[in-house]
mmCIF file of C-alpha atoms in Angstrom:
data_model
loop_
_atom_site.group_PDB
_atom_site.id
_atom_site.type_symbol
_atom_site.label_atom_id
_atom_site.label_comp_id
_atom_site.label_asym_id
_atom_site.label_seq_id
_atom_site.Cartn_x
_atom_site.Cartn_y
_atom_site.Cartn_z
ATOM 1 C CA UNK A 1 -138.158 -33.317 -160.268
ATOM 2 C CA UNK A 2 -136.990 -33.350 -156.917
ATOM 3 C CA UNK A 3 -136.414 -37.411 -155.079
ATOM 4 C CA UNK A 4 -135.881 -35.618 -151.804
ATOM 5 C CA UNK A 5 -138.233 -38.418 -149.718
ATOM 6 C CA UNK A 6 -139.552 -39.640 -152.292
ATOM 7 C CA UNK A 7 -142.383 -38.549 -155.122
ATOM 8 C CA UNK A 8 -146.391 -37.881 -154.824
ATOM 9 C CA UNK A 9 -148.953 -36.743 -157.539
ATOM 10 C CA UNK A 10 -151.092 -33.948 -156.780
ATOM 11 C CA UNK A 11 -154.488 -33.890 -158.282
ATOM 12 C CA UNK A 12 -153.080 -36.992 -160.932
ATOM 13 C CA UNK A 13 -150.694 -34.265 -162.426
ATOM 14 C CA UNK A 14 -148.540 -32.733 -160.451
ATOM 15 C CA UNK A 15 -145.346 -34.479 -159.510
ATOM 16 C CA UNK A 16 -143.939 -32.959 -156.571
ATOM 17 C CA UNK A 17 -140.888 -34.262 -154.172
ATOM 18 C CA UNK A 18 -142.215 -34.818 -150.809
ATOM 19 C CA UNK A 19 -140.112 -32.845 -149.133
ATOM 20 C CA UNK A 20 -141.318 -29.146 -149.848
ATOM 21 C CA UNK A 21 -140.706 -25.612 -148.885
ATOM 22 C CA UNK A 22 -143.022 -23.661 -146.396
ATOM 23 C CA UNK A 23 -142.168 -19.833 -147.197
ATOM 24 C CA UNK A 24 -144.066 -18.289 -144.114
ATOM 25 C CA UNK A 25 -141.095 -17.361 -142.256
ATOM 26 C CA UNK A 26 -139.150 -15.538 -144.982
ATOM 27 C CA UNK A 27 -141.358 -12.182 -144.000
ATOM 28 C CA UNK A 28 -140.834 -9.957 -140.790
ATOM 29 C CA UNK A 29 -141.072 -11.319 -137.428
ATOM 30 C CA UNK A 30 -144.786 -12.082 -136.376
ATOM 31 C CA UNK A 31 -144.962 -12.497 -140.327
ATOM 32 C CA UNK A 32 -145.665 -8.923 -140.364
ATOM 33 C CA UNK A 33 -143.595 -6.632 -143.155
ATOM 34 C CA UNK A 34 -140.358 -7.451 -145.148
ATOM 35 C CA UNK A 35 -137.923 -9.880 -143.380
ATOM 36 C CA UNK A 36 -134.406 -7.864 -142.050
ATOM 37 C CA UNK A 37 -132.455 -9.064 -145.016
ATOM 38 C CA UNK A 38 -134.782 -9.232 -148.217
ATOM 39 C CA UNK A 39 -131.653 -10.066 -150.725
ATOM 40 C CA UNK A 40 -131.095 -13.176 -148.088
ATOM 41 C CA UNK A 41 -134.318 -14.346 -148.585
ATOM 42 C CA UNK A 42 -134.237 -14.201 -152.188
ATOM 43 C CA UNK A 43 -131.333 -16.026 -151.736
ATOM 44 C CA UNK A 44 -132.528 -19.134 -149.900
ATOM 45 C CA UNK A 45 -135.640 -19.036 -152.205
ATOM 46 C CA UNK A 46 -133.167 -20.008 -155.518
ATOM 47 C CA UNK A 47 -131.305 -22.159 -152.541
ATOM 48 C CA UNK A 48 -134.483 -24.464 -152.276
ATOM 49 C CA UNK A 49 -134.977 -24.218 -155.975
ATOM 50 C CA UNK A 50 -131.574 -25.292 -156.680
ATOM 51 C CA UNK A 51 -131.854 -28.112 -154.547
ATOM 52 C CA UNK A 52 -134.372 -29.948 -155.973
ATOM 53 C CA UNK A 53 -137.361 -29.143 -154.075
ATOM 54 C CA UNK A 54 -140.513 -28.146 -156.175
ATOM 55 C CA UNK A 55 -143.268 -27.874 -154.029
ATOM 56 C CA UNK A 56 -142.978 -24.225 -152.314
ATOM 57 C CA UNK A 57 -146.464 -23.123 -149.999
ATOM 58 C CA UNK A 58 -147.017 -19.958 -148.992
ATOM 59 C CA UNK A 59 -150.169 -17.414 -148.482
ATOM 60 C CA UNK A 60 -150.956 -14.037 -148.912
ATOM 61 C CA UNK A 61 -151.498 -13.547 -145.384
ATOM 62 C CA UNK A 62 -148.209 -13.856 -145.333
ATOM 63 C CA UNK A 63 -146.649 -10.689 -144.348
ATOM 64 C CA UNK A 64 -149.345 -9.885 -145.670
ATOM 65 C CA UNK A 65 -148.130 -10.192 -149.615
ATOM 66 C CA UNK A 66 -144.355 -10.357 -149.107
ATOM 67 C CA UNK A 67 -143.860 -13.939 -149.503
ATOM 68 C CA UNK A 68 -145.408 -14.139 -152.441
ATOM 69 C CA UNK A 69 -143.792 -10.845 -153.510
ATOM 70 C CA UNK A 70 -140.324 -12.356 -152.749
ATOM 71 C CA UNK A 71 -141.080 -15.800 -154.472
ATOM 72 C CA UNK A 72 -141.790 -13.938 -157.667
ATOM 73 C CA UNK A 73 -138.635 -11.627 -157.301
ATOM 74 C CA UNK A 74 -136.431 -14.558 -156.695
ATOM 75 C CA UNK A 75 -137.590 -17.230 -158.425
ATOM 76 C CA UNK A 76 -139.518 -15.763 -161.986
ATOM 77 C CA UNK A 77 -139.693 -17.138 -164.631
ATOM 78 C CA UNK A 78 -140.384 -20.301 -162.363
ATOM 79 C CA UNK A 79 -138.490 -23.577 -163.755
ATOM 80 C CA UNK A 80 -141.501 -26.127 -165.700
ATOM 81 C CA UNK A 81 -141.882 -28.108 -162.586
ATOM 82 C CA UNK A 82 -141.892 -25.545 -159.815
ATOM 83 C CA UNK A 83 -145.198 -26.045 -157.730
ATOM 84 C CA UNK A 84 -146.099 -22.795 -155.988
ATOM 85 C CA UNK A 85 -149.170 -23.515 -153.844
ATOM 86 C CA UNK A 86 -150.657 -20.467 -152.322
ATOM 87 C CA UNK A 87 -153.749 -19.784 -149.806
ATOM 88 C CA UNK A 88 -156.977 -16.854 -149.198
ATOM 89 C CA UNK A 89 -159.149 -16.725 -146.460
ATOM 90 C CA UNK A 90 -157.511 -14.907 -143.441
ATOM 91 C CA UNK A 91 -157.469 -11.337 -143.077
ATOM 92 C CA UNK A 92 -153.799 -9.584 -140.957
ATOM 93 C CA UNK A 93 -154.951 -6.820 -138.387
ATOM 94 C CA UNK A 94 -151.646 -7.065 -137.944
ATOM 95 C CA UNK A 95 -148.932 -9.113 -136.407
ATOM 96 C CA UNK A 96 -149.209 -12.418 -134.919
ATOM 97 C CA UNK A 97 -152.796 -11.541 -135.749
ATOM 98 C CA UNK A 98 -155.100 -13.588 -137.948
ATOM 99 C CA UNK A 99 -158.711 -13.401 -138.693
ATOM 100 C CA UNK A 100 -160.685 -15.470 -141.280
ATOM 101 C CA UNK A 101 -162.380 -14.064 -143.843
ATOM 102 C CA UNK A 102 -163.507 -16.529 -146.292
ATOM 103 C CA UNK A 103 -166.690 -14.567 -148.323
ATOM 104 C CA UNK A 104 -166.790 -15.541 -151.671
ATOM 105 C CA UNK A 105 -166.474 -12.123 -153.081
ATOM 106 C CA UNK A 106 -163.231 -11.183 -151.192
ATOM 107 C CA UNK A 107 -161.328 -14.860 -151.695
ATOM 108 C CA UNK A 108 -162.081 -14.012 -155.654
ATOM 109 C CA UNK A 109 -160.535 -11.324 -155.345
ATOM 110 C CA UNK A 110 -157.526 -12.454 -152.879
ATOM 111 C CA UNK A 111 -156.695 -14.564 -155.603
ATOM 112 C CA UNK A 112 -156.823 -12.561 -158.642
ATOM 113 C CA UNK A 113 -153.873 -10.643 -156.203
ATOM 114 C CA UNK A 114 -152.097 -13.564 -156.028
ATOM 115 C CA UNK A 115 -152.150 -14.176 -159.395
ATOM 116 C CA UNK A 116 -150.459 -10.756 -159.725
ATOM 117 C CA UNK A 117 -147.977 -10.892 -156.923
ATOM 118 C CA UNK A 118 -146.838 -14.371 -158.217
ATOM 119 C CA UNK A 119 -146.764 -13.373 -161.546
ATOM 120 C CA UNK A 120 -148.640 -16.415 -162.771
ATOM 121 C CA UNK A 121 -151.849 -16.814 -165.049
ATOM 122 C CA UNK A 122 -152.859 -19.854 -163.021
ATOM 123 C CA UNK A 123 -152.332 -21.083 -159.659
ATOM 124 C CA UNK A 124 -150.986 -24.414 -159.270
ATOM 125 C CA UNK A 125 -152.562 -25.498 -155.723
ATOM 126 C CA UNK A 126 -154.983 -22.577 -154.134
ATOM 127 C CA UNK A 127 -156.196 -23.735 -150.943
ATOM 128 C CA UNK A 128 -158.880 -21.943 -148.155
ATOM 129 C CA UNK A 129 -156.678 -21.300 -145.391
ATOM 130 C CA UNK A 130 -159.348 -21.308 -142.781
ATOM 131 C CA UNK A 131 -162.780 -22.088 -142.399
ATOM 132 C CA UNK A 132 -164.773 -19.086 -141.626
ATOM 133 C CA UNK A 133 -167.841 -19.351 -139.302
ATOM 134 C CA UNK A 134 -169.473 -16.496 -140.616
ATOM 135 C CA UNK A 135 -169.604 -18.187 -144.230
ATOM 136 C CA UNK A 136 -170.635 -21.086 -145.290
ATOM 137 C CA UNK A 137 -167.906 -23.442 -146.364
ATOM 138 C CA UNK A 138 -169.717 -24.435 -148.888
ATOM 139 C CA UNK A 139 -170.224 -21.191 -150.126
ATOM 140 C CA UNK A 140 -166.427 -20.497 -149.364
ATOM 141 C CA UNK A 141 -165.381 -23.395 -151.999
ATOM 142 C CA UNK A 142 -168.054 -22.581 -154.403
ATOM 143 C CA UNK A 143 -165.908 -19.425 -155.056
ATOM 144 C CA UNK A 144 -162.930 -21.675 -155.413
ATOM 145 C CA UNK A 145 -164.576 -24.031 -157.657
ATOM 146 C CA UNK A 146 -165.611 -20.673 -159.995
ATOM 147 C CA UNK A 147 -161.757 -19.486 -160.468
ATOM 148 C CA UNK A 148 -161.107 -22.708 -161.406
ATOM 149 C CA UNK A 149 -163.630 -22.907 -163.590
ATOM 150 C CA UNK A 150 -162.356 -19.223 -165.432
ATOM 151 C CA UNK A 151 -158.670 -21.262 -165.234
ATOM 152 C CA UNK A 152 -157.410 -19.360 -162.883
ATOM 153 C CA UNK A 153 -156.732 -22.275 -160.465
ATOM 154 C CA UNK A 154 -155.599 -25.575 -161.547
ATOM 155 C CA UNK A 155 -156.250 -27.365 -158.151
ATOM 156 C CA UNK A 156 -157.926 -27.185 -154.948
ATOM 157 C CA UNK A 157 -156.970 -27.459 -151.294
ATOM 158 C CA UNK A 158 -158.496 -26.962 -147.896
ATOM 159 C CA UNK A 159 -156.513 -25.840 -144.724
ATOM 160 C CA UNK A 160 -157.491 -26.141 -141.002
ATOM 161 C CA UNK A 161 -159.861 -28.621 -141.537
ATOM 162 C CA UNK A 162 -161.934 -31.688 -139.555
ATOM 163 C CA UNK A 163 -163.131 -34.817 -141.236
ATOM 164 C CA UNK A 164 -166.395 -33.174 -141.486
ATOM 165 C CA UNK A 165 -165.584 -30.315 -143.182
ATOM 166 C CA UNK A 166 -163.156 -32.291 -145.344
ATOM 167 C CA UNK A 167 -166.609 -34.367 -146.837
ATOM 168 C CA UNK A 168 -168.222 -31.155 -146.905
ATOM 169 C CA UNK A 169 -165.933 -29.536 -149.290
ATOM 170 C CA UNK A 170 -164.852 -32.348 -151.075
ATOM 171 C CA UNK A 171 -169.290 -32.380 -151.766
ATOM 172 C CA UNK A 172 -168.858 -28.990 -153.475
ATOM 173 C CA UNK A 173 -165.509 -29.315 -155.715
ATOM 174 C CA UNK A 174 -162.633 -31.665 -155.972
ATOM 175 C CA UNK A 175 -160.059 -31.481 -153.062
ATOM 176 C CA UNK A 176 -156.722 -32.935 -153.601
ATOM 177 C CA UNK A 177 -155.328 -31.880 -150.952
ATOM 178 C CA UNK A 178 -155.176 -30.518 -146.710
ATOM 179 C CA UNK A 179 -153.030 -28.937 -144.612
ATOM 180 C CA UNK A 180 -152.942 -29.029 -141.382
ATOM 181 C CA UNK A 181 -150.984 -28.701 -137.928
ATOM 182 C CA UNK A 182 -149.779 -31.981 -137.830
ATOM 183 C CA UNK A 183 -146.394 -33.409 -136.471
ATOM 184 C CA UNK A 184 -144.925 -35.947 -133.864
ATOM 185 C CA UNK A 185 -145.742 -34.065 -130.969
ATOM 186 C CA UNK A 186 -149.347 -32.904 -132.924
ATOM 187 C CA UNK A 187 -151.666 -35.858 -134.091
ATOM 188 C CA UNK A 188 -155.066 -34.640 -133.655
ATOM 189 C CA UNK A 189 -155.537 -34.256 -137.219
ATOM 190 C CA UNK A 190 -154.534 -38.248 -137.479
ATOM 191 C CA UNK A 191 -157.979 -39.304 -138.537
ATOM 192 C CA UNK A 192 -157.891 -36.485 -141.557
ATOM 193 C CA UNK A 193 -154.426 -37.917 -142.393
ATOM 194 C CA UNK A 194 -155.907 -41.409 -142.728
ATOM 195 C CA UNK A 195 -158.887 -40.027 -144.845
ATOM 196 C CA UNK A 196 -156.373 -38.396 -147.256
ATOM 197 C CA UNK A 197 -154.160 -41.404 -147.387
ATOM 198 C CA UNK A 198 -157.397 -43.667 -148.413
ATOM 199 C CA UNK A 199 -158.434 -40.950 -151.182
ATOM 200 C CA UNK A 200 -155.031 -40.033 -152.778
ATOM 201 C CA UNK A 201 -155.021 -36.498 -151.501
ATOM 202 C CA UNK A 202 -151.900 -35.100 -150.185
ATOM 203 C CA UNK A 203 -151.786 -33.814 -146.653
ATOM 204 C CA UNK A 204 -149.092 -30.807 -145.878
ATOM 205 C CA UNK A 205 -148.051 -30.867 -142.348
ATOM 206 C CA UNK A 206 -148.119 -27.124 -141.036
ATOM 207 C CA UNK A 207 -145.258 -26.472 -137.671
ATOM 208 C CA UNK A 208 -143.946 -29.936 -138.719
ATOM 209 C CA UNK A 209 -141.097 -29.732 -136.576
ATOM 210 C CA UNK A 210 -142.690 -29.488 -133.204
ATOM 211 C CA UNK A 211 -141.741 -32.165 -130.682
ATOM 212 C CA UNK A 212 -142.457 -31.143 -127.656
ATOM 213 C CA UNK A 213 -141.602 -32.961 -125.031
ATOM 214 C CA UNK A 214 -140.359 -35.738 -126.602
ATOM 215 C CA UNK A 215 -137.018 -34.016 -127.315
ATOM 216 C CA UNK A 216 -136.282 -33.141 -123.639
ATOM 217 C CA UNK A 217 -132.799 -35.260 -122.706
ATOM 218 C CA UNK A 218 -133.393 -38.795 -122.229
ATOM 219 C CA UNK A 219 -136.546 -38.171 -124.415
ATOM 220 C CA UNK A 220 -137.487 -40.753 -126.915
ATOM 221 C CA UNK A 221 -137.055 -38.076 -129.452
ATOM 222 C CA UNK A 222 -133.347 -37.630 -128.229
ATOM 223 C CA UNK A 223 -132.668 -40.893 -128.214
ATOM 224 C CA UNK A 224 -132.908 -41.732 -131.462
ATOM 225 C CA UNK A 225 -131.534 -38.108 -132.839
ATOM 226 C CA UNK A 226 -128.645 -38.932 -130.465
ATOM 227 C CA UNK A 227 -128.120 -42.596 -132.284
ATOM 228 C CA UNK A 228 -127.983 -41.366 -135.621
ATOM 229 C CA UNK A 229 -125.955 -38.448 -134.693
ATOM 230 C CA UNK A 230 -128.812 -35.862 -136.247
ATOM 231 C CA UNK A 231 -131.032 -33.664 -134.495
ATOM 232 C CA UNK A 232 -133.935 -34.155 -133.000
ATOM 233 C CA UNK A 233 -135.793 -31.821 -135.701
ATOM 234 C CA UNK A 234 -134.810 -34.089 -138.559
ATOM 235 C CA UNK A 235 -135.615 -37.170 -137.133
ATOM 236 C CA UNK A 236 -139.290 -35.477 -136.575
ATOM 237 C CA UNK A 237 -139.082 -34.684 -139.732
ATOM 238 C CA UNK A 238 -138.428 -38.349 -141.087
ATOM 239 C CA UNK A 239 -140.957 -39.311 -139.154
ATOM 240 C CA UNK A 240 -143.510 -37.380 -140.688
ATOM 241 C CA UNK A 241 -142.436 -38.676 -144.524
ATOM 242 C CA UNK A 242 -142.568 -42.141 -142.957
ATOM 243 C CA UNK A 243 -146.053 -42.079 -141.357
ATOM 244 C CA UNK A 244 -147.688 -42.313 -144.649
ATOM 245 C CA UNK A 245 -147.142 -41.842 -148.349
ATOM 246 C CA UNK A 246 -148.843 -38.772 -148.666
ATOM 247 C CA UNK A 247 -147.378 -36.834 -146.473
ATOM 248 C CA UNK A 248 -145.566 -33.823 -148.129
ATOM 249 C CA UNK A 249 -143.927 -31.747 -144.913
ATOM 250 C CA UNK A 250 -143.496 -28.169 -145.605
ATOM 251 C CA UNK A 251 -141.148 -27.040 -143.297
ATOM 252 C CA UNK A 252 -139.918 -23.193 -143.230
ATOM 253 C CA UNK A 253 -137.065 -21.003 -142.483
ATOM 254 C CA UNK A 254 -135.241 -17.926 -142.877
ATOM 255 C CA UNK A 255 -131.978 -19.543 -143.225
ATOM 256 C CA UNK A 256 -129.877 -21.355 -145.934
ATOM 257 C CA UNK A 257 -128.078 -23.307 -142.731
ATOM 258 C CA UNK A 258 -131.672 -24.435 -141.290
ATOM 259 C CA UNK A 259 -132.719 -25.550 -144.986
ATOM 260 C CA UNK A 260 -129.595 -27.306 -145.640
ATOM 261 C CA UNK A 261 -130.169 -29.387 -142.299
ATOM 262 C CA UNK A 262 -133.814 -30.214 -143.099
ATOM 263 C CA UNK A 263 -133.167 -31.686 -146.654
ATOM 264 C CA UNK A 264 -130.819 -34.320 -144.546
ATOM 265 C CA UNK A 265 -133.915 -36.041 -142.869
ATOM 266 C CA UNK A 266 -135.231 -37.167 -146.099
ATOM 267 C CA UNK A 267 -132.198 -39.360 -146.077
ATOM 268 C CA UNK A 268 -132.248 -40.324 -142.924
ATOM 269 C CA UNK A 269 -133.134 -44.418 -141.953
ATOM 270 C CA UNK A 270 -134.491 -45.890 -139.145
ATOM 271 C CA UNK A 271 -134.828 -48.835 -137.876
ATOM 272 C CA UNK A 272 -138.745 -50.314 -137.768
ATOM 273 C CA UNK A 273 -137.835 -50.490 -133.682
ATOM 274 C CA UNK A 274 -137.060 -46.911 -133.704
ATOM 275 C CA UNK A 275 -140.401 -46.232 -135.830
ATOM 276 C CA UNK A 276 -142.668 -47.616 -133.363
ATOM 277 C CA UNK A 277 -140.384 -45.898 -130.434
ATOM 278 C CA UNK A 278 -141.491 -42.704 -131.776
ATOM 279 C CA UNK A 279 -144.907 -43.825 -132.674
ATOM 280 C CA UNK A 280 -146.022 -44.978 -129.056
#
């Protein structure tokens, strides 16, 4: 199992490094269609693998279906501790477009296609993408909470979430995890974050490696990239692994380069001065 930033336990059985793999931006551009170069893609897919990092998230909105297509092409028959965590709930008019759709009937069946498209007989980590406001959430995880009933999902997480709808879930079936847009530049979700980090459940910063203005020149984002000779993108990304234990940042890219230089932040140190620099 990976040690890339360290180790956390989804649902009390899956051991995943906390440094994972977000495989949204391995499809075409406005993840619409196949990316340019699918045999690259494939490529940086047994890159991530090969490095150590076992926690890859993706969706089947995603393109919609090549991600998951291309994980399956690439990486089956999926090494023991590979965590693929997928997502249902948000329908692709098409691109840069994304509408939720979170009825109980069609998320069933959104993940029996996963299920396919992955090549797997049970998903590791399914999680609702969205929260619909045409359907009830409840009855949105009550569908959840059937597959995994019938074994076809092993755990549960919700996506795009408040604190509120985090209890109201977590009333229906057992969450053990959220993602949400969350990063140094991004904290609304910081009182989510703090609920996950008193209840165990892991919390998967989406667009982890926005920073806004804090990277301008002279920013206190650029300072401290500048002081450790890295870039401002991997110090925002060691930031996110040291703002709490369950934090397990998913950042994604099309490029072996741009993966390389992400798996250096989980090594990166700074001091507690710097911490609270960036936490101000």
């Amino acid at each position: 199992m990976s040690a890339l930033g360290g180790s956390f336990t989804l649902g009390g059985d899956l051991a995943v490094g906390r440094l994972g793999f977000g495989a949204m931006r391995i499809t075409g551009p406005g993840i619409w269609g196949e990316p340019a170069d699918p045999s690259a893609a494939r490529r940086l897919l047994r890159r991530v693998v090969d490095a150590g990092v076992n926690l890859i998230d993706t969706a089947d909105s995603y393109g919609p279906e090549v991600s998951e297509n291309l994980i399956a092409e690439a990486l089956h028959p999926y090494p023991d501790d590979l965590v693929i965590a997928t997502k249902g709930g948000l329908e692709r008019p098409g691109p840069g477009q994304w509408v939720p759709a979170c009825r109980p009937e069609r998320l069933k069946r959104c993940c029996e296609d996963s299920l396919r498209r992955l090549r797997l007989e049970r998903i590791d980590l399914y999680q609702l993408h969205t929260v619909d406001p045409k359907v009830p959430l409840e009855d949105s995880i009550g569908a959840l909470a059937e597959l995994q009933e019938d074994g076809k999902i092993r755990h549960i997480g919700v996506s795009n979430v408040d604190g509120e709808q985090l209890a109201r879930a977590r009333g229906v079936a057992a969450i053990v995890s959220v993602q949400n847009r969350y990063s140094l530049s991004d904290r609304s979700s910081d009182e989510v974050l703090d609920e996950c980090e008193r209840e165990g459940l892991g919390f998967l910063p989406w667009f982890p490696l926005a920073r806004g203005d804090l990277a301008k020149p002279g920013g206190r984002l650029d300072v401290v990239a500048k002081a450790h000779d890295a870039t401002p993108a991997q110090v925002a990304l060691a930031w996110l692994l040291h703002r709490s234990p369950v934090t397990l940042p998913i950042p994604g890219t099309g490029s072996i380069a741009h993966f390389e230089e992400n798996l250096e932040a989980a090594e990166l140190e700074l001091s507690p001065e710097e911490w609270s620099t960036l936490a101000d």
